[in-house]
Each structure stands twice: as structure tokens, then as C-alpha cells.
mmCIF file of C-alpha atoms in Angstrom:
data_model
loop_
_atom_site.group_PDB
_atom_site.id
_atom_site.type_symbol
_atom_site.label_atom_id
_atom_site.label_comp_id
_atom_site.label_asym_id
_atom_site.label_seq_id
_atom_site.Cartn_x
_atom_site.Cartn_y
_atom_site.Cartn_z
ATOM 1 C CA UNK A 1 8.830 -17.127 0.246
ATOM 2 C CA UNK A 2 5.205 -18.721 0.359
ATOM 3 C CA UNK A 3 2.880 -19.992 -2.405
ATOM 4 C CA UNK A 4 0.652 -16.956 -1.775
ATOM 5 C CA UNK A 5 3.226 -14.444 -2.455
ATOM 6 C CA UNK A 6 4.805 -16.330 -5.231
ATOM 7 C CA UNK A 7 1.217 -16.357 -6.991
ATOM 8 C CA UNK A 8 1.592 -12.734 -6.019
ATOM 9 C CA UNK A 9 4.637 -11.808 -7.501
ATOM 10 C CA UNK A 10 4.052 -13.996 -11.024
ATOM 11 C CA UNK A 11 0.353 -11.651 -10.949
ATOM 12 C CA UNK A 12 2.368 -8.670 -11.017
ATOM 13 C CA UNK A 13 4.317 -10.045 -13.673
ATOM 14 C CA UNK A 14 2.382 -11.597 -15.662
ATOM 15 C CA UNK A 15 0.052 -8.679 -16.264
ATOM 16 C CA UNK A 16 2.394 -5.825 -15.273
ATOM 17 C CA UNK A 17 -0.247 -3.116 -16.642
ATOM 18 C CA UNK A 18 -2.905 -4.115 -14.241
ATOM 19 C CA UNK A 19 -2.005 -2.802 -10.882
ATOM 20 C CA UNK A 20 -5.296 -4.567 -8.814
ATOM 21 C CA UNK A 21 -5.623 -3.792 -5.201
ATOM 22 C CA UNK A 22 -3.906 -4.918 -2.859
ATOM 23 C CA UNK A 23 -7.837 -6.543 -1.255
ATOM 24 C CA UNK A 24 -7.879 -8.136 -4.528
ATOM 25 C CA UNK A 25 -4.357 -9.976 -5.283
ATOM 26 C CA UNK A 26 -4.408 -11.510 -2.176
ATOM 27 C CA UNK A 27 -7.805 -12.231 -2.784
ATOM 28 C CA UNK A 28 -6.372 -13.715 -5.979
ATOM 29 C CA UNK A 29 -3.719 -15.572 -4.572
ATOM 30 C CA UNK A 30 -6.166 -17.144 -1.861
ATOM 31 C CA UNK A 31 -7.925 -19.030 -4.682
ATOM 32 C CA UNK A 32 -5.114 -19.689 -6.749
ATOM 33 C CA UNK A 33 -3.165 -21.739 -3.762
ATOM 34 C CA UNK A 34 -5.545 -24.342 -3.272
ATOM 35 C CA UNK A 35 -5.164 -25.571 -6.882
ATOM 36 C CA UNK A 36 -1.137 -25.472 -6.292
ATOM 37 C CA UNK A 37 1.497 -26.787 -3.911
ATOM 38 C CA UNK A 38 4.619 -25.718 -2.769
ATOM 39 C CA UNK A 39 6.421 -27.606 -5.497
ATOM 40 C CA UNK A 40 4.609 -25.899 -8.120
ATOM 41 C CA UNK A 41 6.573 -23.931 -10.472
ATOM 42 C CA UNK A 42 6.421 -20.429 -12.034
ATOM 43 C CA UNK A 43 4.713 -22.411 -15.192
ATOM 44 C CA UNK A 44 2.361 -24.037 -13.320
ATOM 45 C CA UNK A 45 1.416 -20.519 -11.413
ATOM 46 C CA UNK A 46 1.261 -18.901 -14.867
ATOM 47 C CA UNK A 47 -1.430 -21.414 -15.953
ATOM 48 C CA UNK A 48 -3.426 -20.985 -13.061
ATOM 49 C CA UNK A 49 -3.274 -16.902 -13.662
ATOM 50 C CA UNK A 50 -4.255 -17.290 -17.406
ATOM 51 C CA UNK A 51 -7.282 -19.583 -16.508
ATOM 52 C CA UNK A 52 -8.457 -17.102 -14.259
ATOM 53 C CA UNK A 53 -7.878 -14.042 -16.681
ATOM 54 C CA UNK A 54 -9.957 -16.062 -18.914
ATOM 55 C CA UNK A 55 -13.195 -16.483 -16.499
ATOM 56 C CA UNK A 56 -12.936 -13.031 -15.159
ATOM 57 C CA UNK A 57 -10.199 -10.646 -16.977
ATOM 58 C CA UNK A 58 -7.815 -8.842 -14.692
ATOM 59 C CA UNK A 59 -8.690 -5.680 -16.275
ATOM 60 C CA UNK A 60 -12.621 -5.911 -15.523
ATOM 61 C CA UNK A 61 -10.851 -6.757 -11.742
ATOM 62 C CA UNK A 62 -9.132 -3.207 -12.138
ATOM 63 C CA UNK A 63 -12.359 -1.534 -13.323
ATOM 64 C CA UNK A 64 -14.290 -3.231 -10.191
ATOM 65 C CA UNK A 65 -11.556 -2.257 -8.216
ATOM 66 C CA UNK A 66 -11.356 1.481 -8.853
ATOM 67 C CA UNK A 67 -15.326 1.630 -8.754
ATOM 68 C CA UNK A 68 -15.171 -0.009 -5.252
ATOM 69 C CA UNK A 69 -12.344 2.875 -4.305
ATOM 70 C CA UNK A 70 -14.183 5.543 -5.608
ATOM 71 C CA UNK A 71 -17.539 4.507 -3.858
ATOM 72 C CA UNK A 72 -15.444 4.540 -0.307
ATOM 73 C CA UNK A 73 -13.926 8.016 -0.795
ATOM 74 C CA UNK A 74 -17.014 9.547 -1.301
ATOM 75 C CA UNK A 75 -18.621 8.057 1.392
ATOM 76 C CA UNK A 76 -16.098 9.068 3.852
ATOM 77 C CA UNK A 77 -16.330 12.411 1.901
ATOM 78 C CA UNK A 78 -19.947 12.604 2.530
ATOM 79 C CA UNK A 79 -19.504 11.408 5.923
ATOM 80 C CA UNK A 80 -16.737 14.053 6.912
ATOM 81 C CA UNK A 81 -18.812 16.795 5.648
ATOM 82 C CA UNK A 82 -22.449 15.253 7.614
ATOM 83 C CA UNK A 83 -19.959 15.307 10.710
ATOM 84 C CA UNK A 84 -18.707 18.559 9.853
ATOM 85 C CA UNK A 85 -22.498 20.340 9.478
ATOM 86 C CA UNK A 86 -23.372 18.591 12.574
ATOM 87 C CA UNK A 87 -20.741 19.677 14.787
ATOM 88 C CA UNK A 88 -21.254 23.271 13.716
ATOM 89 C CA UNK A 89 -24.642 23.276 13.871
ATOM 90 C CA UNK A 90 -24.427 22.015 17.751
ATOM 91 C CA UNK A 91 -21.916 24.239 18.064
ATOM 92 C CA UNK A 92 -23.983 27.557 16.744
ATOM 93 C CA UNK A 93 -26.993 26.266 19.279
ATOM 94 C CA UNK A 94 -24.802 25.835 22.016
ATOM 95 C CA UNK A 95 -24.940 22.336 22.178
ATOM 96 C CA UNK A 96 -22.324 19.898 22.491
ATOM 97 C CA UNK A 97 -22.347 15.885 22.673
ATOM 98 C CA UNK A 98 -20.537 14.547 25.324
ATOM 99 C CA UNK A 99 -19.006 11.038 24.965
ATOM 100 C CA UNK A 100 -20.217 8.729 27.240
ATOM 101 C CA UNK A 101 -16.786 7.224 28.629
ATOM 102 C CA UNK A 102 -15.406 11.431 28.880
ATOM 103 C CA UNK A 103 -14.656 12.085 32.409
ATOM 104 C CA UNK A 104 -16.631 14.208 34.699
ATOM 105 C CA UNK A 105 -14.749 17.131 34.434
ATOM 106 C CA UNK A 106 -14.499 17.321 30.686
ATOM 107 C CA UNK A 107 -18.288 18.172 30.436
ATOM 108 C CA UNK A 108 -18.164 21.659 31.855
ATOM 109 C CA UNK A 109 -15.785 22.724 29.645
ATOM 110 C CA UNK A 110 -16.931 21.628 26.448
ATOM 111 C CA UNK A 111 -20.319 22.991 27.252
ATOM 112 C CA UNK A 112 -18.934 26.193 28.518
ATOM 113 C CA UNK A 113 -16.797 26.394 24.919
ATOM 114 C CA UNK A 114 -19.905 25.376 23.005
ATOM 115 C CA UNK A 115 -21.893 28.239 24.528
ATOM 116 C CA UNK A 116 -18.700 30.622 23.958
ATOM 117 C CA UNK A 117 -19.038 29.464 20.076
ATOM 118 C CA UNK A 118 -22.981 30.220 20.074
ATOM 119 C CA UNK A 119 -22.626 33.843 21.821
ATOM 120 C CA UNK A 120 -19.627 34.515 19.171
ATOM 121 C CA UNK A 121 -21.933 33.149 16.448
ATOM 122 C CA UNK A 122 -24.875 35.409 17.413
ATOM 123 C CA UNK A 123 -23.117 38.699 17.759
ATOM 124 C CA UNK A 124 -21.458 38.023 14.555
ATOM 125 C CA UNK A 125 -24.625 37.795 13.363
ATOM 126 C CA UNK A 126 -26.058 40.568 14.863
ATOM 127 C CA UNK A 127 -23.457 42.696 13.659
ATOM 128 C CA UNK A 128 -23.754 41.306 10.206
ATOM 129 C CA UNK A 129 -27.660 42.412 10.264
ATOM 130 C CA UNK A 130 -26.939 46.046 11.538
ATOM 131 C CA UNK A 131 -24.409 46.748 8.844
ATOM 132 C CA UNK A 132 -26.849 45.589 6.120
ATOM 133 C CA UNK A 133 -29.219 47.829 7.801
ATOM 134 C CA UNK A 134 -27.349 50.738 7.925
ATOM 135 C CA UNK A 135 -26.029 50.394 4.455
ATOM 136 C CA UNK A 136 -29.782 50.243 3.419
ATOM 137 C CA UNK A 137 -31.185 52.927 5.402
ATOM 138 C CA UNK A 138 -27.813 55.239 3.890
ATOM 139 C CA UNK A 139 -28.920 54.117 0.376
ATOM 140 C CA UNK A 140 -32.602 55.228 1.375
ATOM 141 C CA UNK A 141 -31.629 58.548 2.179
ATOM 142 C CA UNK A 142 -29.562 59.092 -0.868
ATOM 143 C CA UNK A 143 -32.246 58.196 -3.211
ATOM 144 C CA UNK A 144 -34.299 60.933 -1.166
ATOM 145 C CA UNK A 145 -31.761 63.483 -1.985
ATOM 146 C CA UNK A 146 -33.393 67.050 -2.793
ATOM 147 C CA UNK A 147 -36.414 66.448 -1.064
ATOM 148 C CA UNK A 148 -37.102 68.299 2.153
ATOM 149 C CA UNK A 149 -36.262 67.428 6.115
ATOM 150 C CA UNK A 150 -39.897 66.766 6.696
ATOM 151 C CA UNK A 151 -40.161 64.511 4.060
ATOM 152 C CA UNK A 152 -36.968 62.789 4.669
ATOM 153 C CA UNK A 153 -38.203 62.592 8.084
ATOM 154 C CA UNK A 154 -41.569 61.388 7.561
ATOM 155 C CA UNK A 155 -40.222 58.559 5.192
ATOM 156 C CA UNK A 156 -37.215 57.346 7.628
ATOM 157 C CA UNK A 157 -40.148 56.641 10.358
ATOM 158 C CA UNK A 158 -42.138 54.582 7.371
ATOM 159 C CA UNK A 159 -38.616 52.407 6.424
ATOM 160 C CA UNK A 160 -37.191 52.064 9.973
ATOM 161 C CA UNK A 161 -40.587 49.575 10.413
ATOM 162 C CA UNK A 162 -39.632 47.846 7.383
ATOM 163 C CA UNK A 163 -38.159 44.698 6.571
ATOM 164 C CA UNK A 164 -36.515 43.317 3.601
ATOM 165 C CA UNK A 165 -35.938 39.657 3.520
ATOM 166 C CA UNK A 166 -33.460 39.790 0.331
ATOM 167 C CA UNK A 167 -31.361 42.407 -1.586
ATOM 168 C CA UNK A 168 -34.060 42.127 -4.814
ATOM 169 C CA UNK A 169 -36.732 43.483 -2.222
ATOM 170 C CA UNK A 170 -34.811 46.313 -1.262
ATOM 171 C CA UNK A 171 -33.933 46.924 -4.945
ATOM 172 C CA UNK A 172 -37.724 46.947 -5.475
ATOM 173 C CA UNK A 173 -38.406 49.488 -2.870
ATOM 174 C CA UNK A 174 -35.927 52.082 -3.811
ATOM 175 C CA UNK A 175 -37.359 51.862 -7.788
ATOM 176 C CA UNK A 176 -40.991 51.655 -6.546
ATOM 177 C CA UNK A 177 -39.971 54.778 -4.375
ATOM 178 C CA UNK A 178 -38.159 57.332 -6.684
ATOM 179 C CA UNK A 179 -41.406 58.357 -8.357
ATOM 180 C CA UNK A 180 -42.529 59.491 -4.803
ATOM 181 C CA UNK A 181 -39.271 61.337 -4.277
ATOM 182 C CA UNK A 182 -39.775 63.076 -7.406
ATOM 183 C CA UNK A 183 -43.432 64.282 -6.807
ATOM 184 C CA UNK A 184 -42.583 65.610 -3.448
ATOM 185 C CA UNK A 185 -39.359 67.553 -4.673
ATOM 186 C CA UNK A 186 -42.236 68.890 -7.264
ATOM 187 C CA UNK A 187 -44.735 69.638 -5.046
ATOM 188 C CA UNK A 188 -42.100 71.582 -2.290
ATOM 189 C CA UNK A 189 -40.989 73.893 -5.567
ATOM 190 C CA UNK A 190 -44.813 74.666 -6.603
ATOM 191 C CA UNK A 191 -45.252 75.912 -2.973
ATOM 192 C CA UNK A 192 -41.754 77.522 -1.993
ATOM 193 C CA UNK A 193 -39.778 78.390 -4.795
ATOM 194 C CA UNK A 194 -42.026 79.042 -8.035
ATOM 195 C CA UNK A 195 -42.676 82.058 -9.902
ATOM 196 C CA UNK A 196 -46.547 83.286 -10.105
ATOM 197 C CA UNK A 197 -47.948 84.421 -13.221
ATOM 198 C CA UNK A 198 -51.339 84.884 -14.841
ATOM 199 C CA UNK A 199 -52.907 82.479 -17.515
ATOM 200 C CA UNK A 200 -55.116 83.449 -20.129
ATOM 201 C CA UNK A 201 -54.114 87.538 -20.070
ATOM 202 C CA UNK A 202 -56.300 90.248 -18.630
ATOM 203 C CA UNK A 203 -59.634 88.787 -17.656
ATOM 204 C CA UNK A 204 -58.526 85.485 -18.226
ATOM 205 C CA UNK A 205 -57.994 82.496 -15.901
ATOM 206 C CA UNK A 206 -56.371 83.140 -12.992
ATOM 207 C CA UNK A 207 -55.375 79.916 -11.903
ATOM 208 C CA UNK A 208 -51.698 80.403 -10.765
ATOM 209 C CA UNK A 209 -48.728 78.203 -12.447
ATOM 210 C CA UNK A 210 -45.487 77.915 -10.807
ATOM 211 C CA UNK A 211 -42.538 76.760 -12.301
ATOM 212 C CA UNK A 212 -39.840 75.043 -10.965
ATOM 213 C CA UNK A 213 -36.193 76.449 -11.133
ATOM 214 C CA UNK A 214 -33.206 74.796 -13.472
ATOM 215 C CA UNK A 215 -31.541 73.360 -9.640
ATOM 216 C CA UNK A 216 -35.029 71.671 -8.715
ATOM 217 C CA UNK A 217 -35.242 70.198 -11.931
ATOM 218 C CA UNK A 218 -31.724 68.750 -11.734
ATOM 219 C CA UNK A 219 -32.447 67.193 -8.172
ATOM 220 C CA UNK A 220 -35.683 65.678 -9.723
ATOM 221 C CA UNK A 221 -33.760 63.784 -12.577
ATOM 222 C CA UNK A 222 -30.885 63.057 -10.116
ATOM 223 C CA UNK A 223 -33.640 61.040 -8.723
ATOM 224 C CA UNK A 224 -35.590 58.925 -12.139
#
């Protein structure tokens, strides 16, 4: 057994509660070996270890080791995340990094794979966009329940030319158009489904008032 191995063993025995990193143990053994010889006893080694502990405790050394280990782990994790993000971005854009030492036959295969990935990504994005658009259109149609077919056709033409960046924008639009739908329902009732009656009796005001039916009023309330 070498002197450094003996120092490492005595370190673990004397300070059993302190688990230093392998690198730190080797560094301590390397430094203390310079003041000892192969003939040094365990007591000699323990004395040097205690002196070292007085200068910079092995407890503090352990804390420093833990800090360095945590820092290295975080840097590795951040690098892996950055590499993954860059690879995903390159794939979505149809780009691919070819190693300089890669064989010539590999480049077209990697480029074809990247192109396929981009095509699939674009297709999925288009499907998702279309799905969201259809869902919003259906909600808008539902919000116009009770209005005339002409009104709905006219409003849908306007709606199809609109674009909503966020769900909040669409929700706000639905709220803002509720009163318009209710007014349209009441206007239709006044024009087509109301009952005329004179106001003010004989010789009074001849202006006519149209009364909406219960069904029409229910339709209005559903949209409020």
C-alpha cells in the first residue's frame, strides 16, 4: 500500500463523518505525503491530518465539494437543455448541423430527416390552428342563436376575416357582440312577429308598438 493510500484510509477513519470527494481526498493525500515517508506511522499521519484540519477543516472542505458538485451539475443540465432547444429549433426550421468528419453519404440522410421533421411540425401546427379557428367559429355561431339567417351570414363573413392572437381576445369579442345579437333579435321581432296596437286611444298617437313574443324574449335572454 502506498503512502498516499494510507493517508486516504486514515482520513476516512479519523474523520468518518465527512465524505469528501475523491478529488479532494487525492489532493489532501498528495499534499500531506510531502511531509511524511513510507516509514511514517499511523500516528504520524493522524498528526498531519489534524494539523490540516486546524488550517482548513474537513467539514468546510466538504461544503466546498458539495458547492462545486452542485455547480457542475447545474452547468451540465443547462448545457443539455440549451443543446436540446437548439436541436429542436434546427429541426423545426429544416436545418441540421453536419459534423465536419461525417461521411459524405450521411449529409443527405440528415438533411432529408430534418426536412421531414419540419414538414410534420408545420402540418401539426396548421392542424392545431385550423382546429382552434373552427372551435371559435362554432362558439360564435352559438352566440348568435335566435338571430336570422341573413344576420348570421353577414356576421360570419366579418368573423372569417378576423384573427385573434389570444383566447382572451376572442372571449372579449364574444362579450362585446352579445348586445348586437340581442338587438338583431328584437329588430326582427319588431318587423315580422309583433302585434300592432294603437297608442293613446281614438284620435291619439298613431305610432305603432310591436310586442315580442315569449319565445323571442327567451332567445334574447339566452344571449345576454
